[in-house]
PDB file of C-alpha atoms in Angstrom:
ATOM      1  CA  MET X   1      83.895 116.983 125.812  1.00 50.00           C
ATOM      2  CA  THR X   2      84.818 118.327 129.496  1.00 62.00           C
ATOM      3  CA  THR X   3      88.251 116.238 129.413  1.00 80.00           C
ATOM      4  CA  ARG X   4      90.645 116.235 127.113  1.00 86.00           C
ATOM      5  CA  ASP X   5      90.085 112.362 125.355  1.00 93.00           C
ATOM      6  CA  ASP X   6      93.382 111.668 123.691  1.00 94.00           C
ATOM      7  CA  LEU X   7      92.920 108.397 122.057  1.00 95.00           C
ATOM      8  CA  LEU X   8      89.525 110.465 119.898  1.00 96.00           C
ATOM      9  CA  ILE X   9      92.032 112.941 119.515  1.00 95.00           C
ATOM     10  CA  ASP X  10      94.908 109.795 118.044  1.00 95.00           C
ATOM     11  CA  LEU X  11      91.638 108.845 116.026  1.00 96.00           C
ATOM     12  CA  ILE X  12      91.156 112.278 114.019  1.00 96.00           C
ATOM     13  CA  ASN X  13      94.763 112.271 113.842  1.00 95.00           C
ATOM     14  CA  ARG X  14      94.486 108.261 111.991  1.00 95.00           C
ATOM     15  CA  THR X  15      91.658 109.636 110.564  1.00 95.00           C
ATOM     16  CA  GLU X  16      93.995 113.179 109.039  1.00 93.00           C
ATOM     17  CA  MET X  17      96.461 111.438 107.859  1.00 92.00           C
ATOM     18  CA  ASN X  18      95.478 108.119 106.094  1.00 91.00           C
ATOM     19  CA  GLY X  19      92.329 109.784 104.271  1.00 88.00           C
ATOM     20  CA  GLU X  20      89.294 107.485 105.955  1.00 88.00           C
ATOM     21  CA  GLY X  21      88.572 106.397 109.825  1.00 93.00           C
ATOM     22  CA  PRO X  22      86.164 104.336 111.104  1.00 95.00           C
ATOM     23  CA  ARG X  23      82.619 104.642 111.296  1.00 96.00           C
ATOM     24  CA  ILE X  24      82.474 106.036 115.031  1.00 96.00           C
ATOM     25  CA  THR X  25      78.973 106.715 116.668  1.00 95.00           C
ATOM     26  CA  VAL X  26      79.308 109.642 119.667  1.00 95.00           C
ATOM     27  CA  ALA X  27      76.828 110.906 121.668  1.00 93.00           C
ATOM     28  CA  THR X  28      76.348 114.860 122.351  1.00 89.00           C
ATOM     29  CA  GLU X  29      74.713 117.095 124.405  1.00 85.00           C
ATOM     30  CA  GLY X  30      71.305 114.119 124.450  1.00 83.00           C
ATOM     31  CA  VAL X  31      72.213 112.662 120.817  1.00 87.00           C
ATOM     32  CA  VAL X  32      73.560 109.598 119.536  1.00 90.00           C
ATOM     33  CA  ILE X  33      74.818 110.321 116.193  1.00 89.00           C
ATOM     34  CA  THR X  34      76.620 108.111 113.774  1.00 90.00           C
ATOM     35  CA  GLY X  35      78.512 108.666 110.675  1.00 92.00           C
ATOM     36  CA  ARG X  36      81.763 108.040 109.138  1.00 94.00           C
ATOM     37  CA  LEU X  37      85.093 109.907 110.665  1.00 96.00           C
ATOM     38  CA  THR X  38      86.448 111.454 107.729  1.00 95.00           C
ATOM     39  CA  PRO X  39      89.740 113.736 106.697  1.00 95.00           C
ATOM     40  CA  HIS X  40      88.598 117.897 108.082  1.00 94.00           C
ATOM     41  CA  ARG X  41      89.774 119.006 103.894  1.00 94.00           C
ATOM     42  CA  ARG X  42      88.067 116.290 102.941  1.00 94.00           C
ATOM     43  CA  TRP X  43      84.819 116.938 104.492  1.00 94.00           C
ATOM     44  CA  ALA X  44      85.522 120.956 103.662  1.00 94.00           C
ATOM     45  CA  ALA X  45      86.049 120.486  99.128  1.00 93.00           C
ATOM     46  CA  ASP X  46      82.864 117.248  99.589  1.00 91.00           C
ATOM     47  CA  LEU X  47      80.909 120.259 100.459  1.00 89.00           C
ATOM     48  CA  ALA X  48      82.439 122.575  99.329  1.00 90.00           C
ATOM     49  CA  ASP X  49      81.862 120.711  95.476  1.00 88.00           C
ATOM     50  CA  ARG X  50      77.905 119.537  96.228  1.00 85.00           C
ATOM     51  CA  LEU X  51      77.151 123.422  96.692  1.00 85.00           C
ATOM     52  CA  SER X  52      79.137 124.984  93.963  1.00 85.00           C
ATOM     53  CA  GLU X  53      77.102 121.846  91.728  1.00 77.00           C
ATOM     54  CA  ALA X  54      73.854 123.503  93.344  1.00 60.00           C
ATOM     55  CA  GLY X  55      72.831 126.094  91.760  1.00 63.00           C
ATOM     56  CA  LEU X  56      72.455 130.013  93.431  1.00 63.00           C
ATOM     57  CA  PRO X  57      72.322 130.481  95.379  1.00 70.00           C
ATOM     58  CA  ASP X  58      73.797 127.989  97.684  1.00 71.00           C
ATOM     59  CA  GLU X  59      76.388 127.949  95.260  1.00 75.00           C
ATOM     60  CA  ARG X  60      78.302 131.290  96.225  1.00 77.00           C
ATOM     61  CA  PHE X  61      79.152 129.164 100.051  1.00 85.00           C
ATOM     62  CA  ALA X  62      80.964 126.960  98.767  1.00 88.00           C
ATOM     63  CA  GLU X  63      84.362 129.495  98.472  1.00 90.00           C
ATOM     64  CA  ASP X  64      83.710 129.184 102.223  1.00 92.00           C
ATOM     65  CA  PHE X  65      84.127 125.907 102.696  1.00 92.00           C
ATOM     66  CA  ALA X  66      86.796 125.415  99.706  1.00 93.00           C
ATOM     67  CA  ARG X  67      88.680 127.956 101.376  1.00 94.00           C
ATOM     68  CA  GLU X  68      88.743 125.461 104.763  1.00 92.00           C
ATOM     69  CA  ALA X  69      89.577 122.282 102.479  1.00 93.00           C
ATOM     70  CA  GLY X  70      92.514 124.659 102.154  1.00 92.00           C
ATOM     71  CA  GLU X  71      93.892 125.742 105.423  1.00 91.00           C
ATOM     72  CA  ILE X  72      96.437 123.044 108.185  1.00 89.00           C
ATOM     73  CA  PRO X  73      93.579 121.517 110.381  1.00 85.00           C
ATOM     74  CA  ASP X  74      93.993 122.469 113.913  1.00 85.00           C
ATOM     75  CA  TYR X  75      96.109 120.490 116.895  1.00 88.00           C
ATOM     76  CA  PRO X  76      94.947 119.243 118.922  1.00 90.00           C
ATOM     77  CA  PRO X  77      91.295 119.001 116.644  1.00 93.00           C
ATOM     78  CA  ALA X  78      88.466 121.016 117.497  1.00 93.00           C
ATOM     79  CA  PHE X  79      85.991 119.610 115.610  1.00 94.00           C
ATOM     80  CA  LEU X  80      84.900 116.061 114.695  1.00 94.00           C
ATOM     81  CA  ASN X  81      83.955 116.149 111.089  1.00 95.00           C
ATOM     82  CA  LEU X  82      81.555 113.220 109.333  1.00 94.00           C
ATOM     83  CA  ARG X  83      79.773 111.624 106.659  1.00 90.00           C
ATOM     84  CA  GLY X  84      77.020 109.339 105.844  1.00 88.00           C
ATOM     85  CA  CYS X  85      74.936 110.848 109.290  1.00 86.00           C
ATOM     86  CA  GLN X  86      72.011 109.257 110.987  1.00 84.00           C
ATOM     87  CA  LEU X  87      70.668 109.919 113.998  1.00 83.00           C
ATOM     88  CA  ILE X  88      70.369 107.101 116.534  1.00 82.00           C
ATOM     89  CA  SER X  89      68.717 108.793 119.761  1.00 80.00           C
ATOM     90  CA  GLY X  90      67.327 111.757 121.290  1.00 67.00           C
ATOM     91  CA  THR X  91      64.772 114.444 121.748  1.00 62.00           C
ATOM     92  CA  SER X  92      65.891 116.526 118.856  1.00 59.00           C
ATOM     93  CA  SER X  93      64.321 118.169 116.644  1.00 58.00           C
ATOM     94  CA  LEU X  94      66.836 116.735 114.002  1.00 57.00           C
ATOM     95  CA  PRO X  95      65.748 114.287 111.461  1.00 61.00           C
ATOM     96  CA  THR X  96      67.122 111.095 111.741  1.00 55.00           C
ATOM     97  CA  ALA X  97      68.690 111.282 108.739  1.00 55.00           C
ATOM     98  CA  LEU X  98      71.468 114.056 108.987  1.00 53.00           C
ATOM     99  CA  GLY X  99      72.801 114.330 105.737  1.00 67.00           C
ATOM    100  CA  GLU X 100      76.114 113.472 104.297  1.00 78.00           C
ATOM    101  CA  TYR X 101      77.720 115.488 106.096  1.00 87.00           C
ATOM    102  CA  PHE X 102      77.677 117.141 109.817  1.00 89.00           C
ATOM    103  CA  ARG X 103      80.821 117.979 112.155  1.00 92.00           C
ATOM    104  CA  ILE X 104      80.672 118.011 116.305  1.00 93.00           C
ATOM    105  CA  PRO X 105      82.520 120.212 118.364  1.00 94.00           C
ATOM    106  CA  LEU X 106      84.496 118.013 120.133  1.00 94.00           C
ATOM    107  CA  SER X 107      84.356 119.748 123.759  1.00 93.00           C
ATOM    108  CA  ALA X 108      80.650 118.668 122.941  1.00 93.00           C
ATOM    109  CA  VAL X 109      81.131 115.189 122.711  1.00 94.00           C
ATOM    110  CA  SER X 110      80.570 113.169 125.974  1.00 93.00           C
ATOM    111  CA  ALA X 111      80.509 109.598 124.891  1.00 94.00           C
ATOM    112  CA  TRP X 112      81.989 107.509 121.314  1.00 96.00           C
ATOM    113  CA  SER X 113      82.356 104.029 120.079  1.00 95.00           C
ATOM    114  CA  VAL X 114      84.032 102.570 116.955  1.00 95.00           C
ATOM    115  CA  ARG X 115      82.392 100.032 114.844  1.00 84.00           C
TER     116      ARG X 115
END
């Protein structure tokens, strides 16, 4: 996002306050990804939980996400946190089903829509 998009920032902040955001589709560096906008703390906490259940060697990374979940989110936000993501289109090596969680820097978002 070369220009600050205050509407997208407001959407992220409302998601942080309400605990759940809408489904959103973003274009980022030639790839179109869709998922549900998720609060920063929930995104990090869910990943910490998943990694702690995975067993070695992944469980050691759970601490990093648990620490991140305890931190106060930046304002304005620097990232868009998504869950339930899918790759819609693009010439990328990303799989069609990206997995449950995905994080995109706002500086990389060139377009977006809510559905």
